[in-house]
CSV table of C-alpha atoms and ligand atoms in Angstrom, one decimal:
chain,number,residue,atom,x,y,z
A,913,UNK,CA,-1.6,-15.4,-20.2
A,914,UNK,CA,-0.1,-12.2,-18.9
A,915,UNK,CA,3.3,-12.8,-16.8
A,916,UNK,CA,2.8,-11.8,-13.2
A,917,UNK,CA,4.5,-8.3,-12.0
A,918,UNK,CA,4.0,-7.8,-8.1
A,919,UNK,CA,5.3,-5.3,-6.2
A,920,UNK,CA,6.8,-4.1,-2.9
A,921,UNK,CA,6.1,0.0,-2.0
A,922,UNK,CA,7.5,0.9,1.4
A,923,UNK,CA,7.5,4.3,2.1
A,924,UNK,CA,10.9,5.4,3.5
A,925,UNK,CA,10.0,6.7,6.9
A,926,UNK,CA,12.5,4.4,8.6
A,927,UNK,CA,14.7,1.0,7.8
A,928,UNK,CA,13.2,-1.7,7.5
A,929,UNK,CA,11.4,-3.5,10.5
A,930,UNK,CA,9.3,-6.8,11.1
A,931,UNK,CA,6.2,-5.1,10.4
A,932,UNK,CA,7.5,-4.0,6.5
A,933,UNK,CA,9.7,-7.0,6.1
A,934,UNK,CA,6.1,-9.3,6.3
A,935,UNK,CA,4.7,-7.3,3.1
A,936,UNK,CA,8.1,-7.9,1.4
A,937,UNK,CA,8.3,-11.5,2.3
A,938,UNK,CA,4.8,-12.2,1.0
A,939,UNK,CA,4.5,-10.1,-1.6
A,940,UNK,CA,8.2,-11.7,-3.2
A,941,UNK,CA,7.3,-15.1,-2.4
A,942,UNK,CA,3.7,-15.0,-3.9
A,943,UNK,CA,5.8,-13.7,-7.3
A,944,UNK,CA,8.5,-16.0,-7.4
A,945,UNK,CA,6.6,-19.0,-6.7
A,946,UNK,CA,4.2,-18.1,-9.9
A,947,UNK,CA,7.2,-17.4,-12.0
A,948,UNK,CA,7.0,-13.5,-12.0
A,949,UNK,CA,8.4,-10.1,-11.5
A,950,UNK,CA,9.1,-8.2,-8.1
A,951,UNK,CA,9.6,-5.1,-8.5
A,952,UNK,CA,10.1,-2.2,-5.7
A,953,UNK,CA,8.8,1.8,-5.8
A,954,UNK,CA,10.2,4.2,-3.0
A,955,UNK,CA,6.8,5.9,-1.8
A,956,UNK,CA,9.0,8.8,-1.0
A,957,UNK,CA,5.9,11.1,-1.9
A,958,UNK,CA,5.6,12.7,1.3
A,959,UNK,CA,8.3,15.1,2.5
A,960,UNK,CA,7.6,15.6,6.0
A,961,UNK,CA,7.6,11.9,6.7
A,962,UNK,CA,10.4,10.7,4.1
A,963,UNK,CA,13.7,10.2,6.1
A,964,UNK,CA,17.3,11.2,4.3
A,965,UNK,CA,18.5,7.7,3.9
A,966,UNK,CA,15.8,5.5,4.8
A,967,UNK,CA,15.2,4.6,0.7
A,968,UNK,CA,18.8,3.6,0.6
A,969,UNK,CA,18.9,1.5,3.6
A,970,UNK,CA,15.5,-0.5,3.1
A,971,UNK,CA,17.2,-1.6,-0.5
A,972,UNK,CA,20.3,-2.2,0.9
A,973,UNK,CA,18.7,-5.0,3.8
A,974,UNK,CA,16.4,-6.1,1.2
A,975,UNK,CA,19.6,-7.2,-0.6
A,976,UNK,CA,21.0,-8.4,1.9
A,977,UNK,CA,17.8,-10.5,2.8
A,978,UNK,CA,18.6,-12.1,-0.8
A,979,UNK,CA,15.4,-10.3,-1.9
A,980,UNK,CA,16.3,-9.4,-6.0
A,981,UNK,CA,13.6,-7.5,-7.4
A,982,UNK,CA,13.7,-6.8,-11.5
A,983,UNK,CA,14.0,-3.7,-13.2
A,984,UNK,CA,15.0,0.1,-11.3
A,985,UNK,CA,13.6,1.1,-8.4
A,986,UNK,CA,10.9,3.8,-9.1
A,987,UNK,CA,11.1,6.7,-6.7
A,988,UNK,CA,7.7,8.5,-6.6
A,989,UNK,CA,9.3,11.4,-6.0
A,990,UNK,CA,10.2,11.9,-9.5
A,991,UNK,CA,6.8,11.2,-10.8
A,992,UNK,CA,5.0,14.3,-9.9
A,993,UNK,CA,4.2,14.8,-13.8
A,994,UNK,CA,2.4,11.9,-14.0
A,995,UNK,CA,0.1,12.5,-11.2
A,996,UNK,CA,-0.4,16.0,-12.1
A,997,UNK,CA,-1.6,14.6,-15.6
A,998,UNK,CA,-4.5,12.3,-14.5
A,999,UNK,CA,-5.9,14.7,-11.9
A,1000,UNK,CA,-5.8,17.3,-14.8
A,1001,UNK,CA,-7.7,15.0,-16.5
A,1002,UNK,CA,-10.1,14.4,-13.8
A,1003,UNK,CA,-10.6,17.9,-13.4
A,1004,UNK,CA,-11.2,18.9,-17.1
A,1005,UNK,CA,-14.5,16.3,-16.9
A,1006,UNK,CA,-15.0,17.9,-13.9
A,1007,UNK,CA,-14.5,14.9,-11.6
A,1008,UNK,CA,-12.5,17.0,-9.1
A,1009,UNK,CA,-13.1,20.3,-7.0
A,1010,UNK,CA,-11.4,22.3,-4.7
A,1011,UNK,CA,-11.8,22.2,-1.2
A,1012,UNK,CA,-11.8,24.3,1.4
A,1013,UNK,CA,-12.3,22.8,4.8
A,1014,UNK,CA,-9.8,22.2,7.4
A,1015,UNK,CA,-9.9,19.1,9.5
A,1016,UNK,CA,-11.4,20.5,12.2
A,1017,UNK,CA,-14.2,21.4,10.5
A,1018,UNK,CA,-14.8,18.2,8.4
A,1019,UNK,CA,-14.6,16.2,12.1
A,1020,UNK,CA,-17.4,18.5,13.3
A,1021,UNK,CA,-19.3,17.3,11.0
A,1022,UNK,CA,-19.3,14.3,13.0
A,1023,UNK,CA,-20.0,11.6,10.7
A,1024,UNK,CA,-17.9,8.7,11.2
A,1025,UNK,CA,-16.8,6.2,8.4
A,1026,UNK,CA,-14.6,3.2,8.0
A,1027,UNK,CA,-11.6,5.6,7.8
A,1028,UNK,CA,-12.2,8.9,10.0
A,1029,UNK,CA,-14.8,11.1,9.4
A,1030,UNK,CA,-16.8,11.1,6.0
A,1031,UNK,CA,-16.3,14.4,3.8
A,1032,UNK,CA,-19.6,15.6,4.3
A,1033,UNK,CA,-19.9,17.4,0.5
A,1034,UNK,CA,-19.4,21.2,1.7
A,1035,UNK,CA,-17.3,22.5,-1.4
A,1036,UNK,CA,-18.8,20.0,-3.8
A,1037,UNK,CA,-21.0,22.6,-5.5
A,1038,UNK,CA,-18.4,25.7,-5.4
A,1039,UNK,CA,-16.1,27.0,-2.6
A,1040,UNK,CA,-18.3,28.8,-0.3
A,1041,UNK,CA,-17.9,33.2,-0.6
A,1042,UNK,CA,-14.2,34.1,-0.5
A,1043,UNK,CA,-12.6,30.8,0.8
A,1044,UNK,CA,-9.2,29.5,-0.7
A,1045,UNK,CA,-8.8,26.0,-2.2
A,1046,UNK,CA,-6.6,23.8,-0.1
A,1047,UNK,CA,-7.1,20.7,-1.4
A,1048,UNK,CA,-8.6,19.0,-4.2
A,1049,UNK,CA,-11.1,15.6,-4.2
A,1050,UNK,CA,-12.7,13.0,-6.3
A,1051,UNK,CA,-16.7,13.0,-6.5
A,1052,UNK,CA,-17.8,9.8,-4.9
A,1053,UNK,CA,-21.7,10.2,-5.3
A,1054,UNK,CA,-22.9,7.6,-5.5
A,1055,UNK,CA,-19.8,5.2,-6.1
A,1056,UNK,CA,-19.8,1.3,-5.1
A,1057,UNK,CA,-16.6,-0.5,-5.6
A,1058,UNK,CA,-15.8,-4.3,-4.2
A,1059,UNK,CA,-13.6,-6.5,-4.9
A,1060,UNK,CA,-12.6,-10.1,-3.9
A,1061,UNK,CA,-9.1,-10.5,-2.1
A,1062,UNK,CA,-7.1,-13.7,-2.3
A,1063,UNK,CA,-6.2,-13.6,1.4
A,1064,UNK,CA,-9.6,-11.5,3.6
A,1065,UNK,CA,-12.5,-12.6,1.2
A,1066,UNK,CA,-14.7,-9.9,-0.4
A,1067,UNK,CA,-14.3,-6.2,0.7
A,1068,UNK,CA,-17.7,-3.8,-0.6
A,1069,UNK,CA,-17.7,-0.4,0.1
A,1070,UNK,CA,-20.4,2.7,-0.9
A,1071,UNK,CA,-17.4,5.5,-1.3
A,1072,UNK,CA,-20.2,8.5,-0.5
A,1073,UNK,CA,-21.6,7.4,1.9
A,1074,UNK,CA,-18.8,4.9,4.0
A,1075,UNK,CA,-15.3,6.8,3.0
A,1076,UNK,CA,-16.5,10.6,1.5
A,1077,UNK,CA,-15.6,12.2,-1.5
A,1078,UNK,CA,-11.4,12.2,-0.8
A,1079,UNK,CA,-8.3,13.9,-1.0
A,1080,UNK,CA,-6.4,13.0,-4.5
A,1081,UNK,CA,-4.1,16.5,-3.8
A,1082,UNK,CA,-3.5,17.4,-0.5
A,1083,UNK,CA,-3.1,20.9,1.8
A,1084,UNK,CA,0.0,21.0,1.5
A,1085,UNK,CA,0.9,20.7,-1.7
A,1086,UNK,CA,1.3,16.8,-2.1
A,1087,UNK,CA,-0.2,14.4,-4.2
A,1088,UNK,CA,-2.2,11.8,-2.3
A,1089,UNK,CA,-1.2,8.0,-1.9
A,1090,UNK,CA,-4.4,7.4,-3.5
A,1091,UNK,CA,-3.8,8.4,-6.9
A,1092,UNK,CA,-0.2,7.9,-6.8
A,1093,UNK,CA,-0.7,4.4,-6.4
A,1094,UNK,CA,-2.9,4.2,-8.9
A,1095,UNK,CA,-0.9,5.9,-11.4
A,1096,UNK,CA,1.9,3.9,-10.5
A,1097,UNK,CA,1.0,0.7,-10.5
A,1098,UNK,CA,-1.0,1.1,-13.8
A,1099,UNK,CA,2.4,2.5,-15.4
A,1100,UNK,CA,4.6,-0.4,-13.5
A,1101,UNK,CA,2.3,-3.2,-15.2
A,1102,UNK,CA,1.5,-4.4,-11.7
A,1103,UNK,CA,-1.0,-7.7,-12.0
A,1104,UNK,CA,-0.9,-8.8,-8.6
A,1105,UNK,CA,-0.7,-6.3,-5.7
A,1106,UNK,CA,0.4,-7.9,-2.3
A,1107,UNK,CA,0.4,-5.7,0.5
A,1108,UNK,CA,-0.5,-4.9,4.6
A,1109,UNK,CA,-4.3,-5.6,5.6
A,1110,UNK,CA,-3.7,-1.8,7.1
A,1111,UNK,CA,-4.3,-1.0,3.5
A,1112,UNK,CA,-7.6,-3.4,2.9
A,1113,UNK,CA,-9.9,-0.7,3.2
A,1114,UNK,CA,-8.1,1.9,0.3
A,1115,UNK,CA,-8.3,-0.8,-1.8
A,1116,UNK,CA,-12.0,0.3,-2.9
A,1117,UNK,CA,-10.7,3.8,-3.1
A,1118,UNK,CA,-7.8,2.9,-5.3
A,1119,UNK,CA,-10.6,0.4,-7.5
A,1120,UNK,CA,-13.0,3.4,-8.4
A,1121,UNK,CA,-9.8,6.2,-9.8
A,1122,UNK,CA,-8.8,3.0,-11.7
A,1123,UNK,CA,-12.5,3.1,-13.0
A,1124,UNK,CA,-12.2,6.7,-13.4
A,1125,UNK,CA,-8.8,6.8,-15.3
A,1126,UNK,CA,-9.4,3.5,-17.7
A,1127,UNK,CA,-6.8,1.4,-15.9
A,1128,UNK,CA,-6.7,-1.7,-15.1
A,1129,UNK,CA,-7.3,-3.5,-11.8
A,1130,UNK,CA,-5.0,-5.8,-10.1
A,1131,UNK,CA,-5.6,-9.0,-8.2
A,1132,UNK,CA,-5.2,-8.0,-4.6
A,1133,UNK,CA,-4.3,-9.8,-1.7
A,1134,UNK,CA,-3.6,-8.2,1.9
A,1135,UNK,CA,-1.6,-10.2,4.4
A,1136,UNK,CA,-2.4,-9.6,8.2
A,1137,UNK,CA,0.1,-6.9,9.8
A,1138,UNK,CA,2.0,-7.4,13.2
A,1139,UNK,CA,0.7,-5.8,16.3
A,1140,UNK,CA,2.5,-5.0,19.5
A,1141,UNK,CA,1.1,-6.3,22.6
A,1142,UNK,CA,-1.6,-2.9,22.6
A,1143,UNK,CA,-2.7,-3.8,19.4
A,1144,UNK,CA,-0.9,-1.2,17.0
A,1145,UNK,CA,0.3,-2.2,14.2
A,1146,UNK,CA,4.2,-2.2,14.4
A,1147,UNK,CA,5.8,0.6,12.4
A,1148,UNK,CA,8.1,3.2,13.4
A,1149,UNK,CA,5.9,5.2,15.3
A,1150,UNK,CA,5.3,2.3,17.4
A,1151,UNK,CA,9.1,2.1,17.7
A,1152,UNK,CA,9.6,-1.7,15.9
A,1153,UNK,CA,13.1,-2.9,15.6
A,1154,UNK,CA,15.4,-2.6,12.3
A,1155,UNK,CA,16.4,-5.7,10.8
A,1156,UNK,CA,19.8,-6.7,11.8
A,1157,UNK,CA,21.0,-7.0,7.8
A,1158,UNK,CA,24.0,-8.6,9.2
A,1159,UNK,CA,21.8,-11.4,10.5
A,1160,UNK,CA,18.6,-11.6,8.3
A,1161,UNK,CA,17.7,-15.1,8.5
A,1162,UNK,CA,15.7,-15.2,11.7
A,1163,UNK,CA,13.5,-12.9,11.6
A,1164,UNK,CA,13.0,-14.4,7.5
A,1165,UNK,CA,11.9,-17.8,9.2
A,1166,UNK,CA,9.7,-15.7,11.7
A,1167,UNK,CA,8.2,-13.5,8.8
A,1168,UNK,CA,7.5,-16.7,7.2
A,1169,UNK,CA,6.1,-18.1,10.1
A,1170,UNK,CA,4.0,-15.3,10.5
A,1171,UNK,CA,2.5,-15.9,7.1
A,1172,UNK,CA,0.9,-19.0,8.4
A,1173,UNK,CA,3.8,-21.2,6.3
A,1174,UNK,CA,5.1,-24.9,8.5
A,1175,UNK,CA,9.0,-24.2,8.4
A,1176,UNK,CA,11.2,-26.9,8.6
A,1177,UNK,CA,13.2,-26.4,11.7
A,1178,UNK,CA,16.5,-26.9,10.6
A,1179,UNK,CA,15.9,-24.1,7.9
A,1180,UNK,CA,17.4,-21.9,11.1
A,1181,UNK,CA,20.5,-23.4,10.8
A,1182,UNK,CA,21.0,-22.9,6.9
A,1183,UNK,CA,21.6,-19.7,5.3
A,1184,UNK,CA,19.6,-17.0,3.2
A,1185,UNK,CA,20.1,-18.4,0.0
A,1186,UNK,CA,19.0,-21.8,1.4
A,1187,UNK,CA,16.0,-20.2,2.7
A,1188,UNK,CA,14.7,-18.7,-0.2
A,1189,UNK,CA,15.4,-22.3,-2.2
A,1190,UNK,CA,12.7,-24.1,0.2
A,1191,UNK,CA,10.6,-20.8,0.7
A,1192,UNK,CA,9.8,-20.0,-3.4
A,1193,UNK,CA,8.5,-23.8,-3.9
A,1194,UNK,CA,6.9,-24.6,-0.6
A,1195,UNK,CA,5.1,-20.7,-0.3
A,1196,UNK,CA,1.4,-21.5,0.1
A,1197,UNK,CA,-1.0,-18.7,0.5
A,1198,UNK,CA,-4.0,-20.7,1.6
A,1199,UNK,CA,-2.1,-21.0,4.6
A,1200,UNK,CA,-1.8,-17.2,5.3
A,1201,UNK,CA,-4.4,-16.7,8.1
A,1202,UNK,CA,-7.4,-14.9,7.1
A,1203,UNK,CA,-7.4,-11.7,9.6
A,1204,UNK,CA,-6.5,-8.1,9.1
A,1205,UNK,CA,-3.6,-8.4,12.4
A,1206,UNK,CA,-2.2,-10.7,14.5
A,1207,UNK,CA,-0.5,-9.7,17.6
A,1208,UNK,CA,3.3,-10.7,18.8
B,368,LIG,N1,3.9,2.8,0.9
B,368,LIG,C1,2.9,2.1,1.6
B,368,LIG,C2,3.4,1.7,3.0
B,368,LIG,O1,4.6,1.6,3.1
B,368,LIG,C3,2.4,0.8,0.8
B,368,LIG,C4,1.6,1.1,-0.3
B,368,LIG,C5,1.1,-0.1,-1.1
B,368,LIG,O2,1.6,-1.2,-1.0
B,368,LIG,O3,0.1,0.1,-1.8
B,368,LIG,O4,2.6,1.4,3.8
C-alpha cells in the first residue's frame, strides 16, 4: 500500500489565524494518526497578496504549535518552470487559448455559476479582430468531474456549463492556483489532500487538469471553515486574530473542538506536546461535522 503524504498549503497573506490553524490541525492529525507524512508548501504564487514575512511567521507558530512536518518547505514561488511546462503542454494539444475579456465584460454576460459568473466561450474559437491575449484557459466543453469527499459526501459538477472554461494563467502575469495545485501536489506525492470546505467547489476544477495532465488524484476531504458572526469565513480580510505562538494550546483544544473531536477537559491544563500525544490516537474524522461552515 502506498504510505500516506498529506499536506498543509497556506498562502502567506498574513500569520496564522483560527480560520488557517483548523486546516493545519486536521490536515496533520488526519496524517499522523494513519502513520504518514505532513508536508507544507508556501502558496506564495500571488505577489500582490503575498506579505514580506508572513511565510516565515506561519512556520515559525506552526513549530511552535509542535506541528513537525517532513521534508523542505516548497515555496511556489520558485516553481514557475513547472507550471509553465504543463500549460505548454496543454497548449501544444491545443487545450488552452488566449483570452481576451475583462471582467466586466465576462459579468455582463450575466450567467451565474457556482463560483461567479460562467466564462461564456467568447475567445474559444480565436481572439476576436485586433484584441490582445490577457489570459489564458482550459476548454471545459463538455467536462464532468465528481468525486466523493471523506468529510461533505459526493461533490458532481458539469465544468462548461456550472464553472466555465477557466483561468490556468492569469492577467497579470500569474499562474493560477488551479494548476499550481495540481502541479504541485502531483510532484509532492500528495495521497490525501485535507483542506477548507471554502475550497470544495475547485476540487472538480483541480480533478479534470489532473485528467488532462495524466496525474493522479488524491483522496480529498474538506473540513468546515470558521465564520464570524456575519457569516464570512474568518481570514485576514475579515480581520481574525493571529495565534498567540507564545500560548498555542487553547486555541489547539478549540481547533480540535471545532473538528467535532470530545476533548478531555483537563487536556487545557497540560501542555502542547501532551496535546498532540492524546490528539494523534484519539483523532476521529467521522466526527468532523459534515457542513461547509460553522459560525463562532
Ligand atoms: N493556499 C490555499 C489557502 O491558503 C490552500 C490551497 C489548498 O489547500 O489547496 O487557502
Amino acid at each position: 500500500m502506498e504510505r500516506y503524504r498529506g499536506r498543509f498549503a497556506p498562502s502567506p497573506t498574513g500569520p496564522l489565524h483560527f480560520g488557517s490553524l483548523i486546516a493545519a490541525v486536521g490536515s496533520y492529525l488526519e496524517a499522523k494518526s494513519r502513520g504518514g507524512e505532513w508536508l507544507v508548501r508556501v502558496e506564495d504564487l500571488d505577489p500582490p497578496r503575498t506579505v514580506p514575512g508572513a511565510a516565515d511567521d506561519i512556520l515559525r507558530t506552526l513549530a511552535a504549535c509542535g506541528m513537525r512536518w517532513d521534508g523542505v518547505v516548497v515555496h511556489q514561488s520558485t516553481r514557475s518552470g513547472a507550471y509553465h511546462a504543463a500549460l505548454h503542454g496543454l497548449r501544444q494539444r491545443g487545450l488552452v487559448y488566449p483570452c481576451a475579456c475583462s471582467r466586466r465584460e465576462i459579468a455582463d454576460s450575466g450567467i451565474a455559476g457556482i463560483e461567479g459568473f460562467v466564462y461564456p466561450g467568447t475567445c474559444r474559437a480565436g481572439l476576436p479582430g485586433s484584441r490582445q491575449a490577457r489570459a489564458w484557459r482550459i476548454v471545459t466543453g463538455g467536462a464532468h468531474a465528481e468525486f466523493k469527499d471523506a468529510v461533505q459526501d459526493r461533490i458532481a459538477h458539469d465544468l462548461e456549463t456550472q464553472i466555465g472554461d477557466f483561468v490556468l494563467y492569469r492577467a497579470d502575469r500569474v499562474y493560477a492556483y488551479q494548476l499550481a495545485v495540481v502541479v504541485d501536489d502531483a510532484e509532492q506525492g500528495i495521497t490525501d489532500v485535507v483542506r477548507g470546505a471554502d475550497l470544495l467547489d475547485s476540487t472538480p476544477r483541480q480533478i479534470y487538469l489532473q485528467r488532462l495532465l495524466g496525474l493522479p488524484t488524491p483522496r480529498y476531504a474538506h473540513l468546515p471553515v470558521a465564520a464570524n458572526a456575519s457569516g464570512e469565513k474568518l481570514s485576514k480580510q475579515t480581520l481574525a486574530q493571529p495565534i498567540n505562538a507564545a500560548r498555542p494550546l487553547p486555541l489547539l483544544i478549540d481547533a480540535l473542538r471545532f473538528l467535532g473531536q470530545q476533548v478531555p477537559d483537563g487536556l487545557a491544563r497540560s501542555d502542547v506536546g501532551s496535546f498532540w500525544k492524546w490528539a494523534v490516537p484519539n483523532w476521529d474524522t467521522a466526527h468532523v461535522p459534515r457542513c461547509r461552515s460553522i459560525r463562532i
